[in-house]
Amino acid sequence: MPPSPGFQSEVVVITGLSGAGRSLAADHLEDLGWFAIDNLPPKLVPKVVELAQAPKSSFTRVALAVGTGHHQDEVLPMLAWLRSSGARVRVLFLEAATDVLVRRFDHTRRRHPLADGDEQHLVSAIDQERELLAPVRNEADMVLDTSALNVHELRRRLGTLFADAGAGQGVQMTVLSFGYKHGLPLDADIVFDCRFLPNPHYVEELRPLTGLHPPVSEYVLAQSTAQSFLQDAERMLGRLLPAYIDEGRAYLTVALGCTGGQHRSVAMAEQLAVVLRPLGVTPGVLHRDVHK
């Protein structure tokens, strides 16, 4: 089927490793108002697009969770076709650490599409799929690691990324706070370390609070180094954002970390989102570890 030059719908292709959350992501986008199809073979994508671009079609935002399994070699040609169709296409690639995927398959008692059934074969199957899908991962607009995300955290992350998709922003930005002791966010594009700031954890009356509480925020932002950092970050991102847009980046995640992810990084992430708005972006703000 040849592409239709008049097709103006938005299409999100959800792909990635088996067990990383494709079905959950499709469900969440459906809740956000997208027309979602789960476990769609890549060869059927053109047919769905044909239906979406039909006259009087109400499917202006389509989310397709593309099954991989034994169809990895069909995904790249499908993406190439889709991007030539005239649609506004975004590709979301979901992944997770191997040990996390093993636990998920064990918990659900589902069989990996490339595995024979036992755990040894499961690990080999995950590694094989990861290698086979590496070219697809390289084509993704956004790679999201779901290892540390529960169902509710995944929903919040997708809400930040896709609830207002199509609003016309050149790049959709997420400002994410995290704690280094819980691991780096693997999907971050830019990471700032906020551990240079005095730690409110050592102030007794501030310890039980978070960076979302005014006393902690005021304590952190009152530091001259915090203000200097925010000014420098604003200038740097002001230079980088046009370059990211010119390179066709649809999503950008800027992460700020402190030791536990509850005080300094939270307060700084909230303020960074404020100072970035004059640059023409409205960042979503997420706090990965604030309640840990």
PDB file of C-alpha atoms in Angstrom:
ATOM      1  CA  MET A   1       0.000   0.000   0.000  1.00  0.00           C
ATOM      2  CA  PRO A   2       1.556   3.337  -0.989  1.00  0.00           C
ATOM      3  CA  PRO A   3       1.706   6.083   1.622  1.00  0.00           C
ATOM      4  CA  SER A   4      -1.018   8.688   1.541  1.00  0.00           C
ATOM      5  CA  PRO A   5       0.350  12.248   1.411  1.00  0.00           C
ATOM      6  CA  GLY A   6      -2.736  13.565   3.177  1.00  0.00           C
ATOM      7  CA  PHE A   7      -2.344  11.471   6.312  1.00  0.00           C
ATOM      8  CA  GLN A   8      -1.898  13.830   9.257  1.00  0.00           C
ATOM      9  CA  SER A   9      -2.561  11.509  12.203  1.00  0.00           C
ATOM     10  CA  GLU A  10      -0.107  10.922  15.015  1.00  0.00           C
ATOM     11  CA  VAL A  11       1.225   7.404  15.382  1.00  0.00           C
ATOM     12  CA  VAL A  12       3.181   6.069  18.341  1.00  0.00           C
ATOM     13  CA  VAL A  13       4.840   2.728  17.736  1.00  0.00           C
ATOM     14  CA  ILE A  14       5.529   0.900  21.010  1.00  0.00           C
ATOM     15  CA  THR A  15       8.179  -1.734  20.584  1.00  0.00           C
ATOM     16  CA  GLY A  16      11.016  -3.246  22.590  1.00  0.00           C
ATOM     17  CA  LEU A  17      11.902  -6.283  24.627  1.00  0.00           C
ATOM     18  CA  SER A  18       9.318  -8.866  25.542  1.00  0.00           C
ATOM     19  CA  GLY A  19       8.308  -8.340  29.155  1.00  0.00           C
ATOM     20  CA  ALA A  20       9.373  -4.689  29.233  1.00  0.00           C
ATOM     21  CA  GLY A  21       5.791  -3.382  29.294  1.00  0.00           C
ATOM     22  CA  ARG A  22       4.479  -2.996  25.741  1.00  0.00           C
ATOM     23  CA  SER A  23       0.946  -4.103  26.648  1.00  0.00           C
ATOM     24  CA  LEU A  24       0.830  -1.874  29.730  1.00  0.00           C
ATOM     25  CA  ALA A  25       2.018   1.065  27.656  1.00  0.00           C
ATOM     26  CA  ALA A  26      -0.703   0.452  25.078  1.00  0.00           C
ATOM     27  CA  ASP A  27      -3.321   0.300  27.836  1.00  0.00           C
ATOM     28  CA  HIS A  28      -2.094   3.563  29.347  1.00  0.00           C
ATOM     29  CA  LEU A  29      -2.120   5.391  26.022  1.00  0.00           C
ATOM     30  CA  GLU A  30      -5.652   4.142  25.436  1.00  0.00           C
ATOM     31  CA  ASP A  31      -6.602   5.699  28.776  1.00  0.00           C
ATOM     32  CA  LEU A  32      -5.069   8.946  27.518  1.00  0.00           C
ATOM     33  CA  GLY A  33      -7.397   8.943  24.520  1.00  0.00           C
ATOM     34  CA  TRP A  34      -5.281   7.187  21.911  1.00  0.00           C
ATOM     35  CA  PHE A  35      -6.708   4.462  19.687  1.00  0.00           C
ATOM     36  CA  ALA A  36      -4.492   1.583  20.780  1.00  0.00           C
ATOM     37  CA  ILE A  37      -3.834  -1.872  19.363  1.00  0.00           C
ATOM     38  CA  ASP A  38      -1.708  -4.358  21.267  1.00  0.00           C
ATOM     39  CA  ASN A  39       0.563  -7.103  19.908  1.00  0.00           C
ATOM     40  CA  LEU A  40       0.144  -6.041  16.297  1.00  0.00           C
ATOM     41  CA  PRO A  41       2.286  -7.915  13.743  1.00  0.00           C
ATOM     42  CA  PRO A  42       4.446  -5.392  11.842  1.00  0.00           C
ATOM     43  CA  LYS A  43       3.016  -6.490   8.491  1.00  0.00           C
ATOM     44  CA  LEU A  44      -0.452  -5.346   9.578  1.00  0.00           C
ATOM     45  CA  VAL A  45       0.620  -1.790  10.425  1.00  0.00           C
ATOM     46  CA  PRO A  46       0.001  -0.470   6.863  1.00  0.00           C
ATOM     47  CA  LYS A  47      -3.550  -1.819   6.976  1.00  0.00           C
ATOM     48  CA  VAL A  48      -4.236  -0.051  10.276  1.00  0.00           C
ATOM     49  CA  VAL A  49      -2.790   3.171   8.876  1.00  0.00           C
ATOM     50  CA  GLU A  50      -5.007   2.808   5.812  1.00  0.00           C
ATOM     51  CA  LEU A  51      -8.065   2.609   8.077  1.00  0.00           C
ATOM     52  CA  ALA A  52      -6.879   5.549  10.184  1.00  0.00           C
ATOM     53  CA  GLN A  53      -6.412   7.786   7.153  1.00  0.00           C
ATOM     54  CA  ALA A  54      -9.770   6.896   5.616  1.00  0.00           C
ATOM     55  CA  PRO A  55     -12.193   9.785   5.038  1.00  0.00           C
ATOM     56  CA  LYS A  56     -14.072  10.782   8.186  1.00  0.00           C
ATOM     57  CA  SER A  57     -11.864   8.573  10.334  1.00  0.00           C
ATOM     58  CA  SER A  58     -11.871   9.646  13.980  1.00  0.00           C
ATOM     59  CA  PHE A  59      -8.538   7.947  14.712  1.00  0.00           C
ATOM     60  CA  THR A  60      -6.274  10.982  14.821  1.00  0.00           C
ATOM     61  CA  ARG A  61      -3.953   9.522  17.488  1.00  0.00           C
ATOM     62  CA  VAL A  62      -2.978   5.883  17.058  1.00  0.00           C
ATOM     63  CA  ALA A  63      -0.772   3.817  19.395  1.00  0.00           C
ATOM     64  CA  LEU A  64       0.504   0.509  18.001  1.00  0.00           C
ATOM     65  CA  ALA A  65       2.215  -1.966  20.324  1.00  0.00           C
ATOM     66  CA  VAL A  66       4.141  -3.982  17.770  1.00  0.00           C
ATOM     67  CA  GLY A  67       4.840  -7.607  18.598  1.00  0.00           C
ATOM     68  CA  THR A  68       8.417  -8.642  17.965  1.00  0.00           C
ATOM     69  CA  GLY A  69       9.130 -12.265  18.848  1.00  0.00           C
ATOM     70  CA  HIS A  70      10.001 -13.877  15.539  1.00  0.00           C
ATOM     71  CA  HIS A  71       9.124 -10.692  13.597  1.00  0.00           C
ATOM     72  CA  GLN A  72      12.205  -8.581  14.376  1.00  0.00           C
ATOM     73  CA  ASP A  73      13.273  -8.430  10.741  1.00  0.00           C
ATOM     74  CA  GLU A  74       9.903  -6.894   9.827  1.00  0.00           C
ATOM     75  CA  VAL A  75      10.069  -3.973  12.247  1.00  0.00           C
ATOM     76  CA  LEU A  76      12.637  -1.752  10.511  1.00  0.00           C
ATOM     77  CA  PRO A  77      10.957  -1.934   7.062  1.00  0.00           C
ATOM     78  CA  MET A  78       7.651  -1.144   8.760  1.00  0.00           C
ATOM     79  CA  LEU A  79       9.135   1.929  10.487  1.00  0.00           C
ATOM     80  CA  ALA A  80      10.685   3.126   7.226  1.00  0.00           C
ATOM     81  CA  TRP A  81       7.327   2.828   5.484  1.00  0.00           C
ATOM     82  CA  LEU A  82       5.474   4.522   8.295  1.00  0.00           C
ATOM     83  CA  ARG A  83       7.858   7.475   8.386  1.00  0.00           C
ATOM     84  CA  SER A  84       7.353   7.946   4.648  1.00  0.00           C
ATOM     85  CA  SER A  85       3.578   7.924   5.044  1.00  0.00           C
ATOM     86  CA  GLY A  86       3.234  11.558   6.083  1.00  0.00           C
ATOM     87  CA  ALA A  87       2.182  10.710   9.633  1.00  0.00           C
ATOM     88  CA  ARG A  88       3.728  12.295  12.687  1.00  0.00           C
ATOM     89  CA  VAL A  89       5.537   9.189  13.923  1.00  0.00           C
ATOM     90  CA  ARG A  90       7.101   8.573  17.325  1.00  0.00           C
ATOM     91  CA  VAL A  91       8.837   5.310  18.229  1.00  0.00           C
ATOM     92  CA  LEU A  92       8.959   4.302  21.901  1.00  0.00           C
ATOM     93  CA  PHE A  93      11.362   1.450  22.708  1.00  0.00           C
ATOM     94  CA  LEU A  94      10.880  -0.263  26.070  1.00  0.00           C
ATOM     95  CA  GLU A  95      13.637  -2.254  27.715  1.00  0.00           C
ATOM     96  CA  ALA A  96      14.588  -3.604  31.133  1.00  0.00           C
ATOM     97  CA  ALA A  97      17.490  -5.351  32.820  1.00  0.00           C
ATOM     98  CA  THR A  98      17.765  -9.080  32.172  1.00  0.00           C
ATOM     99  CA  ASP A  99      17.256 -10.085  35.816  1.00  0.00           C
ATOM    100  CA  VAL A 100      14.102  -7.945  35.967  1.00  0.00           C
ATOM    101  CA  LEU A 101      12.722  -9.566  32.810  1.00  0.00           C
ATOM    102  CA  VAL A 102      13.453 -13.035  34.209  1.00  0.00           C
ATOM    103  CA  ARG A 103      11.492 -12.203  37.377  1.00  0.00           C
ATOM    104  CA  ARG A 104       8.582 -10.833  35.340  1.00  0.00           C
ATOM    105  CA  PHE A 105       8.331 -13.942  33.186  1.00  0.00           C
ATOM    106  CA  ASP A 106       8.596 -16.130  36.279  1.00  0.00           C
ATOM    107  CA  HIS A 107       5.865 -14.129  38.027  1.00  0.00           C
ATOM    108  CA  THR A 108       3.443 -14.212  35.101  1.00  0.00           C
ATOM    109  CA  ARG A 109       4.403 -17.790  34.097  1.00  0.00           C
ATOM    110  CA  ARG A 110       4.366 -16.672  30.497  1.00  0.00           C
ATOM    111  CA  ARG A 111       6.752 -18.059  27.924  1.00  0.00           C
ATOM    112  CA  HIS A 112       9.268 -15.810  26.191  1.00  0.00           C
ATOM    113  CA  PRO A 113       8.655 -15.984  22.426  1.00  0.00           C
ATOM    114  CA  LEU A 114      12.265 -17.042  21.785  1.00  0.00           C
ATOM    115  CA  ALA A 115      12.690 -19.381  24.798  1.00  0.00           C
ATOM    116  CA  ASP A 116      12.140 -23.103  25.253  1.00  0.00           C
ATOM    117  CA  GLY A 117      10.855 -22.805  28.795  1.00  0.00           C
ATOM    118  CA  ASP A 118      13.576 -23.138  31.456  1.00  0.00           C
ATOM    119  CA  GLU A 119      15.402 -20.208  33.062  1.00  0.00           C
ATOM    120  CA  GLN A 120      18.703 -20.850  31.322  1.00  0.00           C
ATOM    121  CA  HIS A 121      17.021 -20.737  27.945  1.00  0.00           C
ATOM    122  CA  LEU A 122      15.053 -17.676  29.099  1.00  0.00           C
ATOM    123  CA  VAL A 123      18.223 -15.682  29.804  1.00  0.00           C
ATOM    124  CA  SER A 124      19.644 -16.704  26.426  1.00  0.00           C
ATOM    125  CA  ALA A 125      16.388 -15.733  24.732  1.00  0.00           C
ATOM    126  CA  ILE A 126      16.405 -12.296  26.372  1.00  0.00           C
ATOM    127  CA  ASP A 127      20.014 -11.714  25.326  1.00  0.00           C
ATOM    128  CA  GLN A 128      19.217 -12.895  21.798  1.00  0.00           C
ATOM    129  CA  GLU A 129      16.193 -10.602  21.512  1.00  0.00           C
ATOM    130  CA  ARG A 130      18.183  -7.671  22.877  1.00  0.00           C
ATOM    131  CA  GLU A 131      20.812  -8.203  20.189  1.00  0.00           C
ATOM    132  CA  LEU A 132      18.260  -8.687  17.411  1.00  0.00           C
ATOM    133  CA  LEU A 133      16.383  -5.524  18.371  1.00  0.00           C
ATOM    134  CA  ALA A 134      19.476  -3.306  18.688  1.00  0.00           C
ATOM    135  CA  PRO A 135      18.911  -1.779  15.198  1.00  0.00           C
ATOM    136  CA  VAL A 136      15.287  -1.024  16.139  1.00  0.00           C
ATOM    137  CA  ARG A 137      16.433   0.571  19.391  1.00  0.00           C
ATOM    138  CA  ASN A 138      18.752   2.820  17.386  1.00  0.00           C
ATOM    139  CA  GLU A 139      15.765   4.055  15.374  1.00  0.00           C
ATOM    140  CA  ALA A 140      13.684   4.922  18.440  1.00  0.00           C
ATOM    141  CA  ASP A 141      12.777   8.497  19.344  1.00  0.00           C
ATOM    142  CA  MET A 142      12.750   7.519  22.995  1.00  0.00           C
ATOM    143  CA  VAL A 143      14.180   4.588  24.923  1.00  0.00           C
ATOM    144  CA  LEU A 144      12.512   3.981  28.279  1.00  0.00           C
ATOM    145  CA  ASP A 145      13.994   1.581  30.808  1.00  0.00           C
ATOM    146  CA  THR A 146      11.171   0.109  32.898  1.00  0.00           C
ATOM    147  CA  SER A 147      13.354  -1.880  35.313  1.00  0.00           C
ATOM    148  CA  ALA A 148      12.609   0.379  38.285  1.00  0.00           C
ATOM    149  CA  LEU A 149       9.072   1.398  37.304  1.00  0.00           C
ATOM    150  CA  ASN A 150       5.920  -0.093  38.746  1.00  0.00           C
ATOM    151  CA  VAL A 151       2.598   0.106  36.924  1.00  0.00           C
ATOM    152  CA  HIS A 152       1.672   3.486  38.409  1.00  0.00           C
ATOM    153  CA  GLU A 153       5.104   5.020  37.753  1.00  0.00           C
ATOM    154  CA  LEU A 154       4.976   3.831  34.138  1.00  0.00           C
ATOM    155  CA  ARG A 155       1.542   5.398  33.772  1.00  0.00           C
ATOM    156  CA  ARG A 156       2.826   8.738  35.116  1.00  0.00           C
ATOM    157  CA  ARG A 157       5.842   8.656  32.819  1.00  0.00           C
ATOM    158  CA  LEU A 158       3.726   7.956  29.739  1.00  0.00           C
ATOM    159  CA  GLY A 159       1.259  10.625  30.791  1.00  0.00           C
ATOM    160  CA  THR A 160       4.075  13.156  30.889  1.00  0.00           C
ATOM    161  CA  LEU A 161       5.303  12.098  27.463  1.00  0.00           C
ATOM    162  CA  PHE A 162       2.096  11.610  25.516  1.00  0.00           C
ATOM    163  CA  ALA A 163      -0.881  13.304  27.157  1.00  0.00           C
ATOM    164  CA  ASP A 164      -0.223  16.556  25.272  1.00  0.00           C
ATOM    165  CA  ALA A 165       1.502  15.084  22.232  1.00  0.00           C
ATOM    166  CA  GLY A 166       0.779  17.112  19.164  1.00  0.00           C
ATOM    167  CA  ALA A 167       0.652  20.432  20.958  1.00  0.00           C
ATOM    168  CA  GLY A 168       3.259  21.745  18.565  1.00  0.00           C
ATOM    169  CA  GLN A 169       6.354  21.760  20.738  1.00  0.00           C
ATOM    170  CA  GLY A 170       9.560  21.209  18.878  1.00  0.00           C
ATOM    171  CA  VAL A 171      10.789  18.843  21.566  1.00  0.00           C
ATOM    172  CA  GLN A 172       8.950  17.301  24.494  1.00  0.00           C
ATOM    173  CA  MET A 173      11.044  17.599  27.635  1.00  0.00           C
ATOM    174  CA  THR A 174      10.899  15.741  30.929  1.00  0.00           C
ATOM    175  CA  VAL A 175      12.785  16.955  33.995  1.00  0.00           C
ATOM    176  CA  LEU A 176      13.396  13.947  36.225  1.00  0.00           C
ATOM    177  CA  SER A 177      14.761  13.818  39.765  1.00  0.00           C
ATOM    178  CA  PHE A 178      16.404  10.658  41.108  1.00  0.00           C
ATOM    179  CA  GLY A 179      18.639   9.287  43.848  1.00  0.00           C
ATOM    180  CA  TYR A 180      22.058   7.934  42.977  1.00  0.00           C
ATOM    181  CA  LYS A 181      21.729   5.177  45.569  1.00  0.00           C
ATOM    182  CA  HIS A 182      18.791   3.824  43.553  1.00  0.00           C
ATOM    183  CA  GLY A 183      20.736   3.854  40.273  1.00  0.00           C
ATOM    184  CA  LEU A 184      21.037   6.169  37.307  1.00  0.00           C
ATOM    185  CA  PRO A 185      17.946   6.589  35.107  1.00  0.00           C
ATOM    186  CA  LEU A 186      19.102   4.784  31.980  1.00  0.00           C
ATOM    187  CA  ASP A 187      16.749   6.707  29.711  1.00  0.00           C
ATOM    188  CA  ALA A 188      18.162  10.125  30.698  1.00  0.00           C
ATOM    189  CA  ASP A 189      19.728  12.194  27.904  1.00  0.00           C
ATOM    190  CA  ILE A 190      21.419  14.757  30.174  1.00  0.00           C
ATOM    191  CA  VAL A 191      22.329  14.166  33.844  1.00  0.00           C
ATOM    192  CA  PHE A 192      23.179  16.834  36.411  1.00  0.00           C
ATOM    193  CA  ASP A 193      24.623  15.945  39.827  1.00  0.00           C
ATOM    194  CA  CYS A 194      23.135  18.056  42.631  1.00  0.00           C
ATOM    195  CA  ARG A 195      25.240  16.553  45.419  1.00  0.00           C
ATOM    196  CA  PHE A 196      27.360  19.714  45.491  1.00  0.00           C
ATOM    197  CA  LEU A 197      24.562  21.375  47.497  1.00  0.00           C
ATOM    198  CA  PRO A 198      24.207  21.169  51.306  1.00  0.00           C
ATOM    199  CA  ASN A 199      22.045  18.174  52.176  1.00  0.00           C
ATOM    200  CA  PRO A 200      18.733  18.922  53.983  1.00  0.00           C
ATOM    201  CA  HIS A 201      18.831  15.352  55.270  1.00  0.00           C
ATOM    202  CA  TYR A 202      21.232  16.560  57.949  1.00  0.00           C
ATOM    203  CA  VAL A 203      18.873  19.301  59.106  1.00  0.00           C
ATOM    204  CA  GLU A 204      16.640  17.595  61.654  1.00  0.00           C
ATOM    205  CA  GLU A 205      13.446  19.517  60.951  1.00  0.00           C
ATOM    206  CA  LEU A 206      13.861  19.074  57.166  1.00  0.00           C
ATOM    207  CA  ARG A 207      14.780  15.379  57.120  1.00  0.00           C
ATOM    208  CA  PRO A 208      11.192  13.997  57.088  1.00  0.00           C
ATOM    209  CA  LEU A 209      10.147  16.424  54.330  1.00  0.00           C
ATOM    210  CA  THR A 210      10.904  16.372  50.603  1.00  0.00           C
ATOM    211  CA  GLY A 211      11.925  18.919  48.016  1.00  0.00           C
ATOM    212  CA  LEU A 212       8.230  19.430  47.275  1.00  0.00           C
ATOM    213  CA  HIS A 213       7.759  21.050  50.696  1.00  0.00           C
ATOM    214  CA  PRO A 214       8.455  24.816  50.809  1.00  0.00           C
ATOM    215  CA  PRO A 215      10.915  24.687  53.755  1.00  0.00           C
ATOM    216  CA  VAL A 216      13.174  22.252  51.890  1.00  0.00           C
ATOM    217  CA  SER A 217      12.822  24.067  48.583  1.00  0.00           C
ATOM    218  CA  GLU A 218      13.640  27.399  50.212  1.00  0.00           C
ATOM    219  CA  TYR A 219      16.653  25.897  51.980  1.00  0.00           C
ATOM    220  CA  VAL A 220      18.045  24.436  48.752  1.00  0.00           C
ATOM    221  CA  LEU A 221      17.318  27.414  46.517  1.00  0.00           C
ATOM    222  CA  ALA A 222      18.732  29.876  49.038  1.00  0.00           C
ATOM    223  CA  GLN A 223      22.215  28.536  48.291  1.00  0.00           C
ATOM    224  CA  SER A 224      24.133  30.831  45.928  1.00  0.00           C
ATOM    225  CA  THR A 225      25.548  27.770  44.162  1.00  0.00           C
ATOM    226  CA  ALA A 226      22.008  26.577  43.424  1.00  0.00           C
ATOM    227  CA  GLN A 227      21.150  29.867  41.715  1.00  0.00           C
ATOM    228  CA  SER A 228      24.413  29.871  39.749  1.00  0.00           C
ATOM    229  CA  PHE A 229      23.737  26.301  38.623  1.00  0.00           C
ATOM    230  CA  LEU A 230      20.201  27.128  37.453  1.00  0.00           C
ATOM    231  CA  GLN A 231      21.471  30.113  35.461  1.00  0.00           C
ATOM    232  CA  ASP A 232      24.190  28.019  33.837  1.00  0.00           C
ATOM    233  CA  ALA A 233      21.748  25.172  33.085  1.00  0.00           C
ATOM    234  CA  GLU A 234      19.303  27.608  31.501  1.00  0.00           C
ATOM    235  CA  ARG A 235      22.028  29.055  29.260  1.00  0.00           C
ATOM    236  CA  MET A 236      23.358  25.629  28.286  1.00  0.00           C
ATOM    237  CA  LEU A 237      19.967  24.122  27.501  1.00  0.00           C
ATOM    238  CA  GLY A 238      19.016  27.284  25.636  1.00  0.00           C
ATOM    239  CA  ARG A 239      21.915  26.551  23.277  1.00  0.00           C
ATOM    240  CA  LEU A 240      21.305  22.812  23.088  1.00  0.00           C
ATOM    241  CA  LEU A 241      17.546  22.731  22.528  1.00  0.00           C
ATOM    242  CA  PRO A 242      17.644  24.208  18.988  1.00  0.00           C
ATOM    243  CA  ALA A 243      20.361  21.689  18.095  1.00  0.00           C
ATOM    244  CA  TYR A 244      18.296  18.788  19.418  1.00  0.00           C
ATOM    245  CA  ILE A 245      15.298  20.044  17.435  1.00  0.00           C
ATOM    246  CA  ASP A 246      17.402  20.376  14.269  1.00  0.00           C
ATOM    247  CA  GLU A 247      18.502  16.768  14.740  1.00  0.00           C
ATOM    248  CA  GLY A 248      14.860  15.694  14.847  1.00  0.00           C
ATOM    249  CA  ARG A 249      14.736  14.792  18.526  1.00  0.00           C
ATOM    250  CA  ALA A 250      11.147  14.464  19.729  1.00  0.00           C
ATOM    251  CA  TYR A 251      11.866  13.822  23.404  1.00  0.00           C
ATOM    252  CA  LEU A 252      14.525  14.968  25.833  1.00  0.00           C
ATOM    253  CA  THR A 253      14.933  13.818  29.424  1.00  0.00           C
ATOM    254  CA  VAL A 254      17.036  15.984  31.739  1.00  0.00           C
ATOM    255  CA  ALA A 255      17.765  14.200  35.022  1.00  0.00           C
ATOM    256  CA  LEU A 256      18.960  15.733  38.283  1.00  0.00           C
ATOM    257  CA  GLY A 257      20.327  13.481  40.992  1.00  0.00           C
ATOM    258  CA  CYS A 258      21.196  13.661  44.660  1.00  0.00           C
ATOM    259  CA  THR A 259      21.994  10.918  47.144  1.00  0.00           C
ATOM    260  CA  GLY A 260      18.493   9.674  47.952  1.00  0.00           C
ATOM    261  CA  GLY A 261      16.373  11.544  45.416  1.00  0.00           C
ATOM    262  CA  GLN A 262      14.126  13.154  48.031  1.00  0.00           C
ATOM    263  CA  HIS A 263      15.456  16.640  48.793  1.00  0.00           C
ATOM    264  CA  ARG A 264      18.010  18.474  46.637  1.00  0.00           C
ATOM    265  CA  SER A 265      17.260  16.924  43.245  1.00  0.00           C
ATOM    266  CA  VAL A 266      13.502  17.293  43.769  1.00  0.00           C
ATOM    267  CA  ALA A 267      13.693  20.992  44.636  1.00  0.00           C
ATOM    268  CA  MET A 268      16.137  21.681  41.810  1.00  0.00           C
ATOM    269  CA  ALA A 269      14.073  19.767  39.239  1.00  0.00           C
ATOM    270  CA  GLU A 270      10.966  21.755  40.109  1.00  0.00           C
ATOM    271  CA  GLN A 271      12.848  25.038  39.761  1.00  0.00           C
ATOM    272  CA  LEU A 272      14.654  24.023  36.579  1.00  0.00           C
ATOM    273  CA  ALA A 273      11.294  23.362  34.938  1.00  0.00           C
ATOM    274  CA  VAL A 274      10.243  26.901  35.862  1.00  0.00           C
ATOM    275  CA  VAL A 275      13.354  28.582  34.463  1.00  0.00           C
ATOM    276  CA  LEU A 276      13.138  26.613  31.215  1.00  0.00           C
ATOM    277  CA  ARG A 277       9.632  27.788  30.306  1.00  0.00           C
ATOM    278  CA  PRO A 278      10.855  31.083  28.772  1.00  0.00           C
ATOM    279  CA  LEU A 279      12.797  28.909  26.294  1.00  0.00           C
ATOM    280  CA  GLY A 280       9.498  27.820  24.740  1.00  0.00           C
ATOM    281  CA  VAL A 281       9.136  24.416  26.395  1.00  0.00           C
ATOM    282  CA  THR A 282       6.789  23.246  29.130  1.00  0.00           C
ATOM    283  CA  PRO A 283       8.627  20.379  30.756  1.00  0.00           C
ATOM    284  CA  GLY A 284       6.883  17.570  32.532  1.00  0.00           C
ATOM    285  CA  VAL A 285       8.371  16.982  35.979  1.00  0.00           C
ATOM    286  CA  LEU A 286       8.744  13.533  37.518  1.00  0.00           C
ATOM    287  CA  HIS A 287      10.315  12.515  40.816  1.00  0.00           C
ATOM    288  CA  ARG A 288      11.396   8.894  40.561  1.00  0.00           C
ATOM    289  CA  ASP A 289      12.587   8.305  44.109  1.00  0.00           C
ATOM    290  CA  VAL A 290      10.871  10.979  46.206  1.00  0.00           C
ATOM    291  CA  HIS A 291       8.796   8.459  48.191  1.00  0.00           C
ATOM    292  CA  LYS A 292      11.436   5.756  48.608  1.00  0.00           C
TER     293      LYS A 292
END
